[in-house]
Coordinates of C-alpha atoms in Angstrom, one line a residue:
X2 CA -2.9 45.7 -56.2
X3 CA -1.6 46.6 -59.7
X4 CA 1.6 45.9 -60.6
X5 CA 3.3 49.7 -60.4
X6 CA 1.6 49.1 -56.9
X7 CA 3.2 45.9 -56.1
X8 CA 6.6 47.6 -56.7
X9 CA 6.5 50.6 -55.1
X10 CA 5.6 48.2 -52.2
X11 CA 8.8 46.0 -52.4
X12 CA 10.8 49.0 -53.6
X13 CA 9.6 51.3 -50.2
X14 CA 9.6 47.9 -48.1
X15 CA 13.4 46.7 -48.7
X16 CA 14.3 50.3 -48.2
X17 CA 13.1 50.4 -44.5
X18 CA 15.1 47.0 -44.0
X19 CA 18.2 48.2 -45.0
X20 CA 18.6 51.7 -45.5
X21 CA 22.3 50.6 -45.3
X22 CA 23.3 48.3 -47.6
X23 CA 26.4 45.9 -46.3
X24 CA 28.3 44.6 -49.6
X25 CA 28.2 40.5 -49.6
X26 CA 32.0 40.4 -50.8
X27 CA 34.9 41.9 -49.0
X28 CA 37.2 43.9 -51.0
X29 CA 39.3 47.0 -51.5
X30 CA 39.6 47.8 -55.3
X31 CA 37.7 46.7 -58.4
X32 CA 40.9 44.5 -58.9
X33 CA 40.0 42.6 -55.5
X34 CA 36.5 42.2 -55.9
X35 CA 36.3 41.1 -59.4
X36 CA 38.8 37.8 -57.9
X37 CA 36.3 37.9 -55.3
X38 CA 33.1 37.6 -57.5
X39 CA 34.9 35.0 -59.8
X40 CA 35.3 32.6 -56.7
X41 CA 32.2 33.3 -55.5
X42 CA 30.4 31.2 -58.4
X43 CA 28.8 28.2 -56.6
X44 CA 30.2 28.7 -53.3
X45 CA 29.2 30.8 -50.4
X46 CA 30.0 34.9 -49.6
X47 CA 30.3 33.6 -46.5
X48 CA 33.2 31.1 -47.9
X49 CA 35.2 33.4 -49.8
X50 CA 35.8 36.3 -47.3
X51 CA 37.2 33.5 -45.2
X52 CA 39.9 32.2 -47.9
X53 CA 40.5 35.8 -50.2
X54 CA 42.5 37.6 -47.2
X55 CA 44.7 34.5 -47.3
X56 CA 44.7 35.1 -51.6
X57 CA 45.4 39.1 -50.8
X58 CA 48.1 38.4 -48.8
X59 CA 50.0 36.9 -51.4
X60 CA 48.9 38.7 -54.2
X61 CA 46.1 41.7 -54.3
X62 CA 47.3 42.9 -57.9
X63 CA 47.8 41.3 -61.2
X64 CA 51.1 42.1 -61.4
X65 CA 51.4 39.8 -58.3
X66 CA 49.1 37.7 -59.0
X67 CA 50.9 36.2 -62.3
X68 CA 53.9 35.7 -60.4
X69 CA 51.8 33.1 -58.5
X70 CA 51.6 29.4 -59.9
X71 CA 48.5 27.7 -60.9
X72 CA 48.7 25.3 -58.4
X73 CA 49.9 28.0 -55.8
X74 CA 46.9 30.0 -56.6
X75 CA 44.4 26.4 -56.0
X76 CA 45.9 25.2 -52.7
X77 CA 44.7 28.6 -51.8
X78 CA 41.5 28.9 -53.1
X79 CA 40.5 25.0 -53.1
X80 CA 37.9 25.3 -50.2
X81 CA 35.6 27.1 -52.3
X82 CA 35.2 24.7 -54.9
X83 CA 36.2 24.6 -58.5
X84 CA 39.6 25.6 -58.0
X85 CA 41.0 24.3 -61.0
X86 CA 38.6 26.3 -63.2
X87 CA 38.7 29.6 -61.2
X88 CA 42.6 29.0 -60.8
X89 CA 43.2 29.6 -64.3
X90 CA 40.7 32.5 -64.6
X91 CA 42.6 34.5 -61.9
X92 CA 45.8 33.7 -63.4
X93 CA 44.1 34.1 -67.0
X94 CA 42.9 37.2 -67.0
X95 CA 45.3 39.0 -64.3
X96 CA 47.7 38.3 -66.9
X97 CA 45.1 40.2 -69.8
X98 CA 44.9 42.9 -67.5
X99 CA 48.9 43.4 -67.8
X100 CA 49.0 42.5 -71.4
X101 CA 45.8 44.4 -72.6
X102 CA 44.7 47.2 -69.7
X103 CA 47.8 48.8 -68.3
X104 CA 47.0 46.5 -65.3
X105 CA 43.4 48.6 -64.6
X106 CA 40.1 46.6 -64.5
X107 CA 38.0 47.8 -67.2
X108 CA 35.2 50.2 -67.0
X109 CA 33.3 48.4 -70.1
X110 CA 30.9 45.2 -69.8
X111 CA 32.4 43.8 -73.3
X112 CA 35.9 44.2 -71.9
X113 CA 35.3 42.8 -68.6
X114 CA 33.2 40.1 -70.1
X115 CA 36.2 39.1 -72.8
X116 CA 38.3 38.0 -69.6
X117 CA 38.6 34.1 -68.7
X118 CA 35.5 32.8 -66.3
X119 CA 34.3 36.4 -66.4
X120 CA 30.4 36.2 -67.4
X121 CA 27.6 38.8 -67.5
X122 CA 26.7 38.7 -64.2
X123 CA 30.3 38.8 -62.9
X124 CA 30.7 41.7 -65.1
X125 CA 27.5 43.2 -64.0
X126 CA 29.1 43.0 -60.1
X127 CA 32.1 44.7 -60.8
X128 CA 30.4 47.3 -62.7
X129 CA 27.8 48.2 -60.4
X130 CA 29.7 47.8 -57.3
X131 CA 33.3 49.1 -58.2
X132 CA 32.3 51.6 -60.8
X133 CA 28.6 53.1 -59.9
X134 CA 27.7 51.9 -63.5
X135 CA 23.6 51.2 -63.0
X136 CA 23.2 47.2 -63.5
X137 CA 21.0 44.5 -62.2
X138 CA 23.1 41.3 -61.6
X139 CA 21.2 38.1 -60.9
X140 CA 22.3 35.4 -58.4
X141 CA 19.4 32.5 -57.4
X142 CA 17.9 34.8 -54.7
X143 CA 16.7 37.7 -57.1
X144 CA 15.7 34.9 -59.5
X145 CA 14.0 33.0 -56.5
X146 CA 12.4 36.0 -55.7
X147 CA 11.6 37.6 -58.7
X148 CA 9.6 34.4 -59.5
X149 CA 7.7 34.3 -55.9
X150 CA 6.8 38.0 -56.2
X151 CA 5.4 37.6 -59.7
X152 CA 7.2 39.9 -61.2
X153 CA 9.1 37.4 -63.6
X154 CA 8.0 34.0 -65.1
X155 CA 11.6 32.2 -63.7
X156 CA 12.1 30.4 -66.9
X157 CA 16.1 31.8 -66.6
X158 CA 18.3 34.5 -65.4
X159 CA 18.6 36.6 -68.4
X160 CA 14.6 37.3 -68.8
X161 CA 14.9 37.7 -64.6
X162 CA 17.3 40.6 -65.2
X163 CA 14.9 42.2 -68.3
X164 CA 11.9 42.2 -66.0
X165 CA 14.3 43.4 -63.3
X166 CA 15.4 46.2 -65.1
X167 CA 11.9 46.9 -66.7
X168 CA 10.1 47.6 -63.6
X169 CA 12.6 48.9 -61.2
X170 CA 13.9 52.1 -61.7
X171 CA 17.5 52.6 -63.5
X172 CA 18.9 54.5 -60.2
X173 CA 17.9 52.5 -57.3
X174 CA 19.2 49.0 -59.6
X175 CA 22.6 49.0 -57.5
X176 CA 20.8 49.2 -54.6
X177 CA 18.1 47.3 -55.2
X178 CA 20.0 44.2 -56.6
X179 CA 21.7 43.7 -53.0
X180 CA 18.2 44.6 -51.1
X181 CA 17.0 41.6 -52.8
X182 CA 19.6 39.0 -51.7
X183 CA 20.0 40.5 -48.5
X184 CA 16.1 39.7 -48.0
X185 CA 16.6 36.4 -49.7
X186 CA 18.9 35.7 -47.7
X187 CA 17.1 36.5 -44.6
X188 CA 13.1 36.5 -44.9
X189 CA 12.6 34.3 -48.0
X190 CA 15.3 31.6 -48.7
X191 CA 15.0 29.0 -51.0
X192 CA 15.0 26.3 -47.7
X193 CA 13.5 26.6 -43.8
X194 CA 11.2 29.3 -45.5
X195 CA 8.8 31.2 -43.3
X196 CA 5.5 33.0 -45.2
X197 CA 4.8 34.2 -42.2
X198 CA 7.7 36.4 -41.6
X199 CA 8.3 36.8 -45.9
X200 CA 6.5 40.1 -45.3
X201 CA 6.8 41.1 -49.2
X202 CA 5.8 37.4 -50.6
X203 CA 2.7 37.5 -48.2
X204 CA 1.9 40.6 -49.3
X205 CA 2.4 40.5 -53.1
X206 CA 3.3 37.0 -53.9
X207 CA 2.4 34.7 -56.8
X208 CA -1.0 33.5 -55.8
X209 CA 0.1 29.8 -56.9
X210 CA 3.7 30.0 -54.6
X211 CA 1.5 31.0 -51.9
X212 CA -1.2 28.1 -52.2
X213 CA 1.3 25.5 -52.5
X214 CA 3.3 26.4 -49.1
X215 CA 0.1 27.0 -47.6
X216 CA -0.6 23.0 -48.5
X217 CA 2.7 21.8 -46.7

């Protein structure tokens, strides 16, 4: 197969597994999920729908938000891990929302990326999944992938998300970006993996990632 091959071939095969595309994080505004995505760094989805309902309840605005205390805002958030550091981010920049953006979440990667413990690929959430903005954002899944499937070298998640948005199309990016960690997720994770049932890696993959699971 040639390359264009090889992606037309992931690109038609993640479509037929999920023609609808369930979003990881629950939310209701940009304001909501961009609190969601910041606690979401080195914890689970699965973790942080379970604790941000009990954060929305107190405060699912910045104007509420900054009437929280720090330490109000960690005992909630503490079971997903680095609340002192995200703590002050939510309070941080819900507070530079107020000051700065009329309390709005910005429509601009350099604005979202200026707020506290708010990096490219945070940004890159938001602005895909709140605004409809095409971006590629890349967690360990698409950079696990994008490495098995040959498409990337792996070395780190900045060149991932070049070669991502070199050879995918600019309008199926939103999309695709979720296809990708759903299927991660599901068919190729990074432990318990199956080739067998990795239909895409078996079909396209890296011939050296193949050889060595074939050896275990």
């Amino acid at each position: 197969m040639t390359k264009k091959e090889k992606v037309d071939f992931t690109i038609k095969t993640l479509k037929e597994l999920y023609p609808r595309i369930p979003i990881p994080l629950d939310h209701k505004d940009p304001y909501t999920l961009l609190i969601a995505v910041l606690m979401s760094a080195q914890s689970t989805d699965v973790r942080v729908n379970q604790i941000t309902p009990l954060l929305f309840e107190r405060a699912d605005n910045p104007y509420r938000m900054v009437k929280l205390s720090l330490e109000e805002i960690r005992d909630i958030i503490r079971p997903v891990g680095l609340s002192p550091m995200k703590s002050k981010g939510i309070h941080g920049l819900s507070q530079i929302l107020i000051d700065k953006h009329n309390g709005e979440v910005p429509q601009s990667f350099e604005d979202l990326e200026e707020l506290p413990a708010v990096g490219h690929k945070t940004a890159s959430v938001v602005m895909s999944q709140a605004f409809g903005v095409p971006a590629f954002p890349v967690d360990t899944h698409i950079h696990r992938l994008m490495y098995r499937w040959g498409f990337s070298n792996g070395k780190n998640v900045t060149q991932t998300e070049k070669d991502a948005k070199r050879l995918f199309p600019r309008e199926l990016w939103n999309d695709l970006h979720l296809q990708i960690i759903w299927y991660g997720r599901e068919y190729s994770p990074a432990r318990g993996w199956n080739l067998d049932k990795d239909i895409i890696t078996k079909t396209i993959g890296r011939k050296t990632v193949i050889n060595e699971y074939l050896k275990k």
